[in-house]
Coordinates of C-alpha atoms and ligand atoms in Angstrom, one line a residue:
X1 CA 7.7 60.0 -14.4
X2 CA 11.1 61.0 -15.7
X3 CA 14.1 59.6 -13.8
X4 CA 15.6 63.0 -13.2
X5 CA 12.2 64.3 -11.9
X6 CA 12.2 61.4 -9.4
X7 CA 15.8 62.0 -8.4
X8 CA 15.3 65.7 -7.9
X9 CA 12.0 65.1 -5.9
X10 CA 13.9 62.6 -3.6
X11 CA 16.7 65.0 -3.2
X12 CA 14.2 67.8 -2.1
X13 CA 12.8 65.6 0.7
X14 CA 15.6 65.9 3.3
X15 CA 16.0 62.2 3.7
X16 CA 19.3 61.5 5.5
X17 CA 21.4 58.8 3.7
X18 CA 22.8 56.2 6.0
X19 CA 23.8 54.2 2.9
X20 CA 26.2 54.4 -0.1
X21 CA 27.6 56.4 -1.8
X22 CA 30.0 57.8 0.7
X23 CA 29.7 61.3 -0.4
X24 CA 26.3 61.3 1.2
X25 CA 25.1 63.7 -1.6
X26 CA 26.9 66.5 0.2
X27 CA 30.3 66.6 -1.5
X28 CA 29.7 68.7 -4.6
X29 CA 32.9 68.2 -6.7
X30 CA 31.2 69.7 -9.7
X31 CA 30.9 72.9 -7.8
X32 CA 28.3 74.5 -10.1
X33 CA 29.9 73.0 -13.3
X34 CA 27.6 71.4 -15.8
X35 CA 28.7 67.7 -16.1
X36 CA 28.5 68.1 -19.8
X37 CA 31.0 70.9 -19.8
X38 CA 33.8 68.4 -18.5
X39 CA 32.5 65.2 -20.3
X40 CA 35.5 64.9 -22.6
X41 CA 37.0 62.1 -24.5
X42 CA 40.7 61.4 -25.2
X43 CA 41.8 64.8 -26.7
X44 CA 45.3 66.3 -26.9
X45 CA 46.2 66.6 -23.2
X46 CA 43.5 64.6 -21.4
X47 CA 45.6 61.4 -21.4
X48 CA 44.1 57.9 -21.8
X49 CA 43.1 55.7 -18.9
X50 CA 44.0 52.5 -20.9
X51 CA 47.6 53.9 -21.7
X52 CA 48.2 56.7 -19.1
X53 CA 51.2 58.8 -19.6
X54 CA 50.1 62.4 -18.6
X55 CA 47.6 64.0 -16.3
X56 CA 45.8 60.7 -15.5
X57 CA 49.1 58.9 -14.7
X58 CA 50.1 61.8 -12.4
X59 CA 46.9 61.5 -10.5
X60 CA 47.0 57.7 -10.2
X61 CA 50.6 58.0 -8.9
X62 CA 49.5 60.5 -6.4
X63 CA 46.8 57.9 -5.2
X64 CA 49.4 55.2 -5.1
X65 CA 51.5 57.3 -2.8
X66 CA 48.6 58.3 -0.7
X67 CA 47.5 54.7 -0.2
X68 CA 51.1 53.3 0.0
X69 CA 50.8 51.0 -3.0
X70 CA 53.2 50.5 -5.9
X71 CA 50.6 51.2 -8.5
X72 CA 47.1 52.4 -8.5
X73 CA 44.6 52.1 -11.4
X74 CA 41.4 54.2 -11.4
X75 CA 38.3 52.1 -12.1
X76 CA 35.1 53.5 -13.6
X77 CA 33.2 50.2 -13.7
X78 CA 33.3 49.7 -9.9
X79 CA 35.1 47.0 -7.9
X80 CA 33.3 44.5 -10.1
X81 CA 35.6 45.2 -13.1
X82 CA 38.6 45.3 -10.6
X83 CA 37.8 41.8 -9.3
X84 CA 37.3 40.4 -12.8
X85 CA 40.6 41.9 -14.0
X86 CA 42.6 40.9 -11.0
X87 CA 41.6 37.3 -11.0
X88 CA 42.0 37.1 -14.9
X89 CA 45.4 38.7 -14.6
X90 CA 46.8 36.3 -11.8
X91 CA 45.3 33.0 -13.0
X92 CA 45.5 30.4 -15.9
X93 CA 42.6 28.3 -17.1
X94 CA 42.2 25.2 -15.0
X95 CA 44.0 26.6 -12.0
X96 CA 42.8 25.9 -8.4
X97 CA 41.9 29.0 -6.5
X98 CA 41.3 29.4 -2.8
X99 CA 38.1 31.5 -2.3
X100 CA 36.3 32.9 0.8
X101 CA 32.8 31.6 0.1
X102 CA 31.5 35.0 1.4
X103 CA 32.9 36.8 -1.7
X104 CA 30.9 39.1 -3.9
X105 CA 29.2 37.5 -7.0
X106 CA 31.8 39.2 -9.3
X107 CA 34.4 36.6 -7.9
X108 CA 32.3 33.7 -9.0
X109 CA 31.7 35.4 -12.4
X110 CA 35.5 35.7 -12.8
X111 CA 35.9 32.0 -11.7
X112 CA 33.4 31.0 -14.5
X113 CA 35.0 33.1 -17.2
X114 CA 38.6 32.0 -16.3
X115 CA 37.6 28.3 -16.0
X116 CA 39.0 27.9 -12.5
X117 CA 38.4 25.4 -9.7
X118 CA 37.5 27.0 -6.5
X119 CA 38.3 25.6 -3.0
X120 CA 36.0 27.3 -0.7
X121 CA 36.8 28.6 2.9
X122 CA 33.6 29.1 5.0
X123 CA 33.8 31.8 7.6
X124 CA 31.9 30.9 10.8
X125 CA 28.7 32.7 11.8
X126 CA 28.6 35.1 14.8
X127 CA 25.9 33.8 17.1
X128 CA 24.3 37.1 18.2
X129 CA 24.2 39.1 14.9
X130 CA 24.2 36.3 12.4
X131 CA 26.9 37.7 10.3
X132 CA 29.9 35.9 8.9
X133 CA 33.1 36.2 11.1
X134 CA 36.7 36.6 9.8
X135 CA 38.6 34.1 7.7
X136 CA 40.8 32.2 10.2
X137 CA 44.4 32.0 9.0
X138 CA 44.5 28.4 10.3
X139 CA 41.6 27.6 7.7
X140 CA 44.0 28.9 5.1
X141 CA 46.9 26.9 6.2
X142 CA 44.8 23.7 6.3
X143 CA 43.5 24.4 2.8
X144 CA 47.0 25.0 1.2
X145 CA 48.3 21.8 3.0
X146 CA 45.4 19.8 1.7
X147 CA 45.7 21.4 -1.9
X148 CA 49.3 22.1 -2.5
X149 CA 48.5 23.1 -6.1
X150 CA 46.4 26.1 -5.2
X151 CA 47.6 28.9 -7.4
X152 CA 45.8 32.1 -6.1
X153 CA 43.6 33.1 -3.1
X154 CA 40.9 35.7 -2.6
X155 CA 39.1 37.0 0.4
X156 CA 36.7 39.8 1.2
X157 CA 38.0 42.1 4.1
X158 CA 36.2 44.1 5.4
X159 CA 32.9 42.3 4.8
X160 CA 29.7 44.2 4.0
X161 CA 29.1 44.0 7.8
X162 CA 32.5 45.6 8.5
X163 CA 34.3 42.3 9.7
X164 CA 38.0 42.4 9.0
X165 CA 40.3 39.4 8.7
X166 CA 44.0 39.0 9.6
X167 CA 45.4 39.7 6.2
X168 CA 48.9 39.9 7.5
X169 CA 48.9 36.3 8.8
X170 CA 46.9 35.0 5.9
X171 CA 49.4 36.6 3.3
X172 CA 52.3 35.0 5.2
X173 CA 50.9 31.5 5.0
X174 CA 50.2 32.1 1.3
X175 CA 53.4 33.7 0.5
X176 CA 55.4 31.0 2.1
X177 CA 54.0 28.8 -0.7
X178 CA 54.3 31.6 -3.4
X179 CA 50.6 32.0 -3.6
X180 CA 49.4 35.5 -4.4
X181 CA 46.5 37.0 -2.5
X182 CA 43.9 39.3 -3.7
X183 CA 41.8 41.2 -1.2
X184 CA 38.4 42.5 -2.0
X185 CA 38.4 45.7 0.1
X186 CA 35.4 47.1 -1.7
X187 CA 34.0 48.3 1.8
X188 CA 37.3 49.5 3.2
X189 CA 38.9 52.2 1.1
X190 CA 38.7 54.4 4.1
X191 CA 40.8 52.1 6.3
X192 CA 44.3 53.1 7.1
X193 CA 43.6 56.8 7.2
X194 CA 43.2 56.9 11.0
X195 CA 44.7 54.6 13.8
X196 CA 41.1 53.9 15.1
X197 CA 40.4 52.0 11.9
X198 CA 41.9 48.6 11.1
X199 CA 44.9 48.7 8.7
X200 CA 44.2 48.4 5.0
X201 CA 45.2 45.1 3.3
X202 CA 47.4 47.2 1.1
X203 CA 49.9 47.5 3.9
X204 CA 49.2 44.1 5.4
X205 CA 50.8 42.0 2.7
X206 CA 48.1 41.6 0.0
X207 CA 49.2 41.5 -3.6
X208 CA 46.3 43.2 -5.3
X209 CA 43.6 45.1 -3.4
X210 CA 40.3 46.5 -4.9
X211 CA 38.4 49.3 -3.2
X212 CA 35.1 50.8 -4.1
X213 CA 35.8 54.4 -3.2
X214 CA 32.2 55.1 -4.0
X215 CA 31.1 53.0 -1.0
X216 CA 32.8 54.8 1.9
X217 CA 34.6 57.9 0.4
X218 CA 33.3 61.0 -1.3
X219 CA 33.3 59.8 -4.9
X220 CA 30.4 59.0 -7.2
X221 CA 28.8 55.5 -7.7
X222 CA 30.9 53.2 -9.9
X223 CA 34.3 54.7 -9.0
X224 CA 36.9 52.4 -7.6
X225 CA 40.6 51.7 -7.3
X226 CA 42.9 48.7 -7.9
X227 CA 46.1 48.7 -6.1
X228 CA 49.2 46.6 -6.8
X229 CA 51.0 46.3 -3.6
X230 CA 52.6 42.9 -3.8
X231 CA 54.7 41.8 -0.9
X232 CA 55.2 38.4 -2.5
X233 CA 56.8 39.8 -5.7
X234 CA 59.1 42.6 -4.8
X235 CA 61.6 42.2 -7.6
X236 CA 61.2 44.7 -10.5
X237 CA 60.6 42.1 -13.2
X238 CA 57.9 40.2 -11.4
X239 CA 56.1 43.6 -10.5
X240 CA 56.4 44.7 -14.2
X241 CA 54.8 41.5 -15.2
X242 CA 52.1 41.8 -12.8
X243 CA 51.5 45.4 -13.9
X244 CA 51.3 44.3 -17.6
X245 CA 48.9 41.5 -16.8
X246 CA 46.6 43.7 -14.7
X247 CA 46.7 46.6 -17.4
X248 CA 45.8 44.1 -20.2
X249 CA 43.1 42.5 -18.2
X250 CA 41.5 45.9 -17.5
X251 CA 41.6 46.6 -21.2
X252 CA 39.2 43.6 -21.5
X253 CA 36.9 44.3 -18.6
X254 CA 36.7 48.0 -18.5
X255 CA 34.8 50.5 -20.7
X256 CA 36.9 51.8 -23.7
X257 CA 35.1 55.1 -23.0
X258 CA 36.0 55.9 -19.4
X259 CA 34.1 58.8 -18.1
X260 CA 36.1 62.0 -17.5
X261 CA 33.5 63.0 -15.0
X262 CA 34.1 59.9 -12.9
X263 CA 37.9 60.3 -13.3
X264 CA 37.8 64.0 -12.2
X265 CA 35.8 62.9 -9.2
X266 CA 38.2 60.3 -8.2
X267 CA 41.0 62.8 -8.7
X268 CA 39.2 65.3 -6.5
X269 CA 38.6 62.8 -3.8
X270 CA 42.4 61.8 -3.8
X271 CA 43.4 65.5 -3.6
X272 CA 41.0 66.1 -0.8
X273 CA 42.2 63.3 1.2
X274 CA 45.9 64.2 0.6
X275 CA 45.2 67.7 1.8
X276 CA 42.7 67.2 4.7
X277 CA 42.7 63.5 5.8
X278 CA 43.9 64.2 9.3
X279 CA 41.1 66.7 10.1
X280 CA 38.4 64.7 8.2
X281 CA 39.2 61.5 9.9
X282 CA 39.6 63.1 13.3
X283 CA 36.1 64.5 13.1
X284 CA 34.6 61.4 11.8
X285 CA 36.1 59.2 14.6
X286 CA 34.8 61.8 17.2
X287 CA 31.3 61.5 15.6
X288 CA 31.4 57.5 15.7
X289 CA 32.7 57.6 19.3
X290 CA 30.1 59.8 20.5
X291 CA 27.4 57.8 18.8
X292 CA 28.7 54.7 20.3
X293 CA 28.8 56.1 23.8
X294 CA 25.3 57.4 23.6
X295 CA 23.8 54.2 22.3
X296 CA 24.7 52.5 25.8
X297 CA 21.2 53.6 26.9
X298 CA 19.5 51.3 24.3
X299 CA 17.8 48.3 26.1
X300 CA 16.6 46.1 23.2
X301 CA 18.4 47.2 20.1
X302 CA 22.0 46.0 20.0
X303 CA 24.7 47.6 18.0
X304 CA 27.6 45.4 17.0
X305 CA 30.8 46.5 18.7
X306 CA 29.2 49.8 20.0
X307 CA 27.5 50.9 23.1
X308 CA 27.4 47.9 25.4
X309 CA 28.8 45.6 22.9
X310 CA 32.5 45.3 22.1
X311 CA 34.9 43.4 19.8
X312 CA 35.8 41.2 22.8
X313 CA 32.2 39.7 22.6
X314 CA 32.9 38.5 19.1
X315 CA 35.6 35.9 19.1
X316 CA 35.1 35.1 15.4
X317 CA 36.1 38.7 14.4
X318 CA 39.8 39.5 14.0
X319 CA 38.9 43.2 13.8
X320 CA 36.0 45.5 13.0
X321 CA 35.4 48.7 11.0
X322 CA 33.8 51.2 13.5
X323 CA 32.2 53.1 10.5
X324 CA 29.6 50.4 10.1
X325 CA 26.5 50.6 12.3
X326 CA 25.2 47.0 12.4
X327 CA 22.0 46.7 14.5
X328 CA 20.3 43.7 15.8
X329 CA 16.5 44.5 15.9
X330 CA 15.3 41.1 16.9
X331 CA 14.0 42.4 20.2
X332 CA 11.6 44.9 18.6
X333 CA 7.8 44.3 18.0
X334 CA 8.3 45.5 14.4
X335 CA 8.6 43.7 11.1
X336 CA 11.5 44.8 8.8
X337 CA 8.9 46.7 6.6
X338 CA 7.5 48.5 9.7
X339 CA 11.0 49.4 11.0
X340 CA 11.9 50.6 7.5
X341 CA 8.7 52.8 7.2
X342 CA 9.1 54.4 10.7
X343 CA 12.7 55.2 9.9
X344 CA 11.9 56.7 6.6
X345 CA 8.5 58.5 7.2
X346 CA 8.9 59.6 10.9
X347 CA 12.7 60.1 11.1
X348 CA 13.6 60.6 7.4
X349 CA 16.5 58.1 7.4
X350 CA 17.3 55.8 4.6
X351 CA 19.2 52.8 5.9
X352 CA 21.6 50.7 3.8
X353 CA 19.8 47.4 4.5
X354 CA 16.9 46.1 6.7
X355 CA 16.0 42.4 7.3
X356 CA 13.8 40.9 10.0
X357 CA 16.3 41.1 12.8
X358 CA 19.2 43.1 11.2
X359 CA 19.6 46.6 10.0
X360 CA 22.8 48.3 8.7
X361 CA 23.6 52.1 8.5
X362 CA 26.7 53.1 6.6
X363 CA 28.7 56.2 7.7
X364 CA 31.6 58.1 6.2
X365 CA 33.6 61.2 6.6
X366 CA 30.9 63.2 4.8
X367 CA 28.3 62.4 7.7
X368 CA 27.4 65.2 9.9
X369 CA 26.7 65.6 13.6
X370 CA 23.0 66.2 12.7
X371 CA 23.0 62.9 10.7
X372 CA 24.3 60.9 13.6
X373 CA 22.1 62.6 16.1
X374 CA 19.0 61.9 13.9
X375 CA 19.9 58.2 13.8
X376 CA 20.6 58.2 17.6
X377 CA 17.2 59.9 18.3
X378 CA 15.3 57.4 16.1
X379 CA 16.9 54.4 17.8
X380 CA 16.3 55.7 21.3
X381 CA 12.7 56.4 20.7
X382 CA 11.9 53.1 18.7
X383 CA 13.9 51.1 21.5
X384 CA 11.6 52.6 24.1
X385 CA 8.4 52.3 22.1
X386 CA 8.7 48.9 20.4
X387 CA 11.3 47.1 22.5
X388 CA 10.4 43.6 23.8
X389 CA 12.7 40.6 24.7
X390 CA 12.6 37.8 22.1
X391 CA 10.1 39.5 19.9
X392 CA 10.9 37.3 16.9
X393 CA 12.7 34.1 16.1
X394 CA 16.3 34.5 14.6
X395 CA 16.4 34.5 10.9
X396 CA 18.6 31.8 9.3
X397 CA 22.3 32.9 9.0
X398 CA 23.2 34.5 5.6
X399 CA 25.7 31.6 4.7
X400 CA 26.4 28.0 5.6
X401 CA 28.5 25.3 4.2
X402 CA 27.6 24.1 0.7
X403 CA 28.5 21.0 -1.4
X404 CA 30.2 21.6 -4.6
X405 CA 29.5 18.8 -7.2
X406 CA 31.3 20.4 -10.3
X407 CA 33.2 23.6 -11.2
X408 CA 31.1 26.7 -12.2
X409 CA 32.2 26.5 -15.8
X410 CA 31.5 22.7 -16.0
X411 CA 27.9 23.3 -14.6
X412 CA 27.4 26.1 -17.2
X413 CA 28.5 24.0 -19.9
X414 CA 25.9 21.3 -19.2
X415 CA 22.4 21.1 -20.6
X416 CA 19.8 23.1 -18.7
X417 CA 16.6 22.0 -17.0
X418 CA 14.0 24.2 -15.3
X419 CA 12.6 22.8 -12.0
X420 CA 10.3 24.0 -9.3
X421 CA 12.7 25.5 -6.6
X422 CA 10.7 23.7 -3.9
X423 CA 11.3 20.4 -5.6
X424 CA 15.0 21.0 -6.5
X425 CA 16.7 19.3 -3.5
X426 CA 19.5 16.9 -4.8
X427 CA 19.9 18.7 -8.1
X428 CA 23.0 20.6 -9.2
X429 CA 22.4 24.3 -9.7
X430 CA 23.2 26.1 -13.1
X431 CA 22.2 29.4 -11.5
X432 CA 23.9 31.8 -9.2
X433 CA 21.4 32.8 -6.4
X434 CA 22.3 35.8 -4.1
X435 CA 20.8 38.2 -1.6
X436 CA 21.3 41.8 -2.8
X437 CA 22.7 43.5 -0.9
X438 CA 25.4 42.3 -0.3
X439 CA 25.7 40.0 -3.3
X440 CA 27.0 37.0 -1.5
X441 CA 25.7 33.9 -3.4
X442 CA 23.7 31.5 -1.5
X443 CA 23.9 29.0 -4.3
X444 CA 26.7 28.8 -6.9
X445 CA 26.5 27.0 -10.2
X446 CA 27.9 23.5 -9.6
X447 CA 26.6 23.2 -6.0
X448 CA 24.1 20.7 -5.0
X449 CA 20.7 22.3 -3.9
X450 CA 20.0 20.8 -0.3
X451 CA 16.8 21.0 1.6
X452 CA 18.7 23.4 4.0
X453 CA 19.5 25.6 1.1
X454 CA 15.9 25.7 0.0
X455 CA 14.7 26.4 3.5
X456 CA 17.3 29.2 3.8
X457 CA 16.6 31.0 0.5
X458 CA 12.8 30.7 1.2
X459 CA 13.3 32.2 4.6
X460 CA 15.4 35.0 3.3
X461 CA 12.7 35.9 0.8
X462 CA 9.9 35.6 3.4
X463 CA 12.0 37.9 5.7
X464 CA 11.9 40.6 3.0
X465 CA 15.5 40.2 1.7
X466 CA 15.8 40.7 -2.0
X467 CA 17.0 37.5 -3.5
X468 CA 18.1 37.5 -7.2
X469 CA 19.1 34.6 -9.5
X470 CA 20.6 34.2 -12.9
X471 CA 17.3 33.9 -14.7
X472 CA 15.2 35.8 -12.1
X473 CA 12.5 33.1 -11.8
X474 CA 12.9 32.4 -8.0
X475 CA 11.1 31.7 -5.7
X476 CA 9.2 29.5 -8.2
X477 CA 11.8 28.0 -10.5
X478 CA 15.5 27.3 -10.7
X479 CA 17.6 26.0 -13.6
X480 CA 19.7 23.0 -12.8
X481 CA 22.0 20.6 -14.7
X482 CA 19.9 18.2 -16.7
X483 CA 20.1 14.6 -15.8
Ligands
PLP501 C1 32.2 42.8 -1.1 C2 32.0 43.5 -2.4 N1 32.8 43.3 -3.3 C3 32.6 44.0 -4.6 C4 31.5 44.7 -4.9 C5 31.3 45.2 -6.2 O1 31.6 46.6 -6.1 P1 31.1 47.7 -7.2 O2 29.7 47.9 -6.8 O3 31.9 48.9 -6.9 O4 31.2 47.1 -8.5 C6 30.5 44.8 -3.8 C7 29.3 45.5 -4.1 O5 28.3 45.5 -3.4 C8 30.7 44.2 -2.6 O6 29.8 44.3 -1.6

């Protein structure tokens, strides 16, 4: 079957997208225009993303002013290239870097490429929903006191599950020691547009912030933003230097043929927000609040920070993005596969992620009342029909402490040995192993594989979660450092 036929068939099925991208296939920026008609290269007045001085610069300046940053770069290779470029720009080979261990795999790839030594911060795990909590500022303080030679820090806020960290306190602690902070805000470009959402890291003291606008705003897959918003380096020279370093790094990690279709879409999204953000976010929050109120009738399905649950029940969360619908489905007599099938076949809803006891729906300003109602109706009926207390045992939490034996680049430079995964306890991994989504590594190169890690990864696979590895041979084999 041709891919285009598959995509058109899918689009014809009236399946409601409770997943990325944030435009929900409803925001038609092309407005009847053939994509080929506007697919230009750098011609006379079309400007150049890698050296913007004209129409692209104007557009990115407008985005910076909308988001309240000093400078905004449009990214057409996703937040992935923004993370690679930011870490490359702010580090020197051999630097120690403070890293929240629940960061996306792109961060570990950057650490590898740049030859850095990561010191990990492990967020605690929320008991009821099994998701990671916020990064505690006190963890950051302890780490920088123990390792005074840390040169850079990076955290993810909000997480894939919508958990937000106290970026203001974290950046204060780091800035007191002149350590810059990068925040991976891939899941939070919509924050800061309405008081009902947590504030964006851009205005909370971070130095560089990366946002996947394709995830939660109306813009196509692969489009993202990188903001320079340093509160550490306010003087002109320092900012100019950071600007130079980031621009140079993007020249390495981003395509030399940036798509004008993507850039026009970002520009369109920025104009739309500039013109209509108040009304769009007002309506969005109204829908979320109504949905939350109506889910109080659910007896078995629990929704994080909605319905009968609230932020106060989660002492490990500093704040939470109300746009995320995180569901605990452990009290349902349904496997993840059955739940997914009922959602899709009966209710025509495609969710973002489903595991044995967890499901995630992503919402955005492009969702409709009908979309929220469809999800609500499905949950009410499934709750009544399949609800049952303690229907299944809890799945293992997504992330626990790990033991680092050598840096990622040191492990990658060592000779390789392929071993059976089941027999790999005690060996040092040369592979990255991650559940996708959300791309947070269970095992990082240089970490010791323990019986607990093997049990956890095996349980994730058995629970229907897609687990990927560098060489794709799991669950049978893993590549380790040769002894
Ligand atoms: C936390 C986080 N950061 C970064 C990324 C990478 O973003 P992109 O897909 O825009 O490259 C993802 C993607 O899943 C993510 O979840």
